[in-house]
C-alpha atoms as one frame of an Amber mdcrd trajectory, in Angstrom:
protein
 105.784 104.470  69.557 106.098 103.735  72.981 108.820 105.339  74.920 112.106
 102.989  75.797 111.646 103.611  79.360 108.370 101.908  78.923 109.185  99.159
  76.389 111.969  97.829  79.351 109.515  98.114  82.041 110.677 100.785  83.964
 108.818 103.947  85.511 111.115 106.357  85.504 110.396 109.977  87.157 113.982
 112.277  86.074 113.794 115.549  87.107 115.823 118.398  86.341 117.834 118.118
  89.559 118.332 114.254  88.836 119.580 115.519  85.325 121.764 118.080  87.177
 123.241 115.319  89.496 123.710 113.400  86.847 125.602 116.150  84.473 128.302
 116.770  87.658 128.708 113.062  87.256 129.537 113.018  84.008 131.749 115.998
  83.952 133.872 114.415  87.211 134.377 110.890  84.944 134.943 112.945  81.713
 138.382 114.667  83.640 139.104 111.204  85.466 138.751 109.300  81.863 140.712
 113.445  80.150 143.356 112.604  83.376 143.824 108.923  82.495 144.230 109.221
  78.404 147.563 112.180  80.042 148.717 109.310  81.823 148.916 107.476  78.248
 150.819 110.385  76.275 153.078 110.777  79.418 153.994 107.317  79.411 154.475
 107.331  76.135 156.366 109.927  75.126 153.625 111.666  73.573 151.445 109.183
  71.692 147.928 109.282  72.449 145.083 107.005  72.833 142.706 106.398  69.877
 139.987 107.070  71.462 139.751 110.697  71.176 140.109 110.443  67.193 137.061
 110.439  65.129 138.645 108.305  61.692 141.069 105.986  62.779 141.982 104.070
  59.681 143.017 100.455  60.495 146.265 101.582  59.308 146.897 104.364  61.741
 146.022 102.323  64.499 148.413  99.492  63.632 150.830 102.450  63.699 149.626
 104.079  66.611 149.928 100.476  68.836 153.166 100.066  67.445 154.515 103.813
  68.350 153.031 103.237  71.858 156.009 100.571  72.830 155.702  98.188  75.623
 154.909 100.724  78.734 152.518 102.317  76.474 149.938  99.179  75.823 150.656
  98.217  79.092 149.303 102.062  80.376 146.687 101.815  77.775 145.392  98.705
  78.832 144.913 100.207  82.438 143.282 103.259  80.657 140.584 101.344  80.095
 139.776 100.145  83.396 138.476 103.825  84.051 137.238 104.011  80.799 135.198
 101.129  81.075 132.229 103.146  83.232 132.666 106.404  81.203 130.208 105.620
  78.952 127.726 104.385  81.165 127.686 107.972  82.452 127.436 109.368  79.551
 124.725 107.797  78.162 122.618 108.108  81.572 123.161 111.529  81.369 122.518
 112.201  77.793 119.154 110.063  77.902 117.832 111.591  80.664 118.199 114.835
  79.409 116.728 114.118  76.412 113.926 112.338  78.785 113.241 115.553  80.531
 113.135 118.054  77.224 110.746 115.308  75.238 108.098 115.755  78.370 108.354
 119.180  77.908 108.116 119.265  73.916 105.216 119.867  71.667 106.060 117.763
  68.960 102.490 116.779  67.315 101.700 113.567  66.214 104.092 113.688  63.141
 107.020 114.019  65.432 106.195 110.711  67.813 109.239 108.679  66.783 111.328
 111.061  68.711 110.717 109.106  71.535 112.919 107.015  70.695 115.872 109.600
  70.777 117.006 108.652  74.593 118.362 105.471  72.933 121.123 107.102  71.017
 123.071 107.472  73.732 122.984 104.074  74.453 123.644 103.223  71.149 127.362
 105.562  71.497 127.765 103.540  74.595 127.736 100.176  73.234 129.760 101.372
  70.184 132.389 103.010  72.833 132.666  99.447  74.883 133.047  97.849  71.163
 135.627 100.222  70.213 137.802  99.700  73.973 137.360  95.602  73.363 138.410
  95.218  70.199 140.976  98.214  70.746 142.226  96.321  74.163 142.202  93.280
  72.348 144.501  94.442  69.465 147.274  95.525  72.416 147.008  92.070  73.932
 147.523  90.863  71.005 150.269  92.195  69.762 152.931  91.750  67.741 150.157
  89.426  66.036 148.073  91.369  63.499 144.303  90.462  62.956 142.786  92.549
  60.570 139.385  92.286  61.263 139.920  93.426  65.182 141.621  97.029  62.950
 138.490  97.014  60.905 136.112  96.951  63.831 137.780  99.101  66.141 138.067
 101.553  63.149 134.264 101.627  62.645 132.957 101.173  66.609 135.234 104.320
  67.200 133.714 106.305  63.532 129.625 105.163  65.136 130.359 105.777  68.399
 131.302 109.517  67.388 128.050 109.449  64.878 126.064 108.108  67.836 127.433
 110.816  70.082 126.953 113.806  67.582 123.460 112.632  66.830 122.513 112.762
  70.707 123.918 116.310  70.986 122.162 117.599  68.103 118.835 115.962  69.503
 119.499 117.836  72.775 120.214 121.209  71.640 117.210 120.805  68.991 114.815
 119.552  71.755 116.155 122.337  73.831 115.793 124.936  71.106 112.171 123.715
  70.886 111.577 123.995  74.534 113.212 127.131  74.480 110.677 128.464  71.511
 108.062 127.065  73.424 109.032 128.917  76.663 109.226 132.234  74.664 105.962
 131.751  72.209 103.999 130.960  75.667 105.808 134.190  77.643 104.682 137.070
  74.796 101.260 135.078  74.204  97.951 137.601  75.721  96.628 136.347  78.371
């Protein structure tokens, strides 16, 4: 399997100071986007956004839109306007570190679909923007219920998570590889 990089056309040379750059990035627009859902709960009294919740039933977020009151959509709704790029960085940085560890890896030929690992965090990313439309929708929307918009925002938010955790456990397994690597080739006679 070719690598995604190469499926979309692109030559792509990440280094570890791109990754580095990119991981500062990241951190900055996780406190803006940690800053922003505060905003929320101070607005509203202490109700939080849903997007920090792993299983949101369609029931608890009925209840959670409802407990926010007017201010509270209304803050929510601007929430997402920063929230909107967050997982954009995210997934760059995710992907390219998993770029950078897979060019170091000796995985054998039995390992060659982990190639396709960068794409996971693209696959969270998608997922997240899911989750904030259908979420942002469902605050436009209401007092109107629409059950289907409870249902997807319910699962977008539960694979967005999956999507997430999957990327991290690739990293710290690639890493953990590299890291054996790094070791096995340090004590080896030369």
């Amino acid at each position: 399997m070719r690598p995604i990089s190469r499926m979309l056309g692109l030559r792509l040379k990440i280094t570890g100071f791109h990754v580095l750059i990119l991981g500062l990035i990241f951190v900055v627009s996780m406190l803006i986007v940690r800053h922003a859902a505060g905003q929320v709960a101070e607005t509203t009294g202490g109700v939080s956004i849903l997007d920090l919740n792993i299983g949101n039933s369609p029931g608890f977020i009925r209840e959670t839109i409802v407990a926010l009151g007017e201010n509270g959509r209304v803050a929510y709704l601007r929430f997402y306007l920063v929230d909107t790029f967050y997982p954009l960085t995210y997934a760059i940085f995710y992907s390219s570190w998993m770029v950078i560890l897979l060019r170091h890896c000796r995985t054998g030929h039995n390992f060659r679909h982990l190639k396709a690992l960068p794409a996971l965090p693209w696959i969270a990313a998608v997922f997240d923007w899911l989750e904030n439309i259908t979420i942002s929708s469902l605050l436009l929307l209401f007092p109107r219920d629409w059950q289907p918009l409870y249902v997807a925002a319910s699962f977008a938010t539960i694979a967005k998570f999956s999507a997430i955790a999957l990327a991290v456990g690739g990293i710290v397994i690639l890493l953990g590889n590299y890291l054996v690597q790094k070791i096995m080739h340090h004590r080896a006679p030369r």
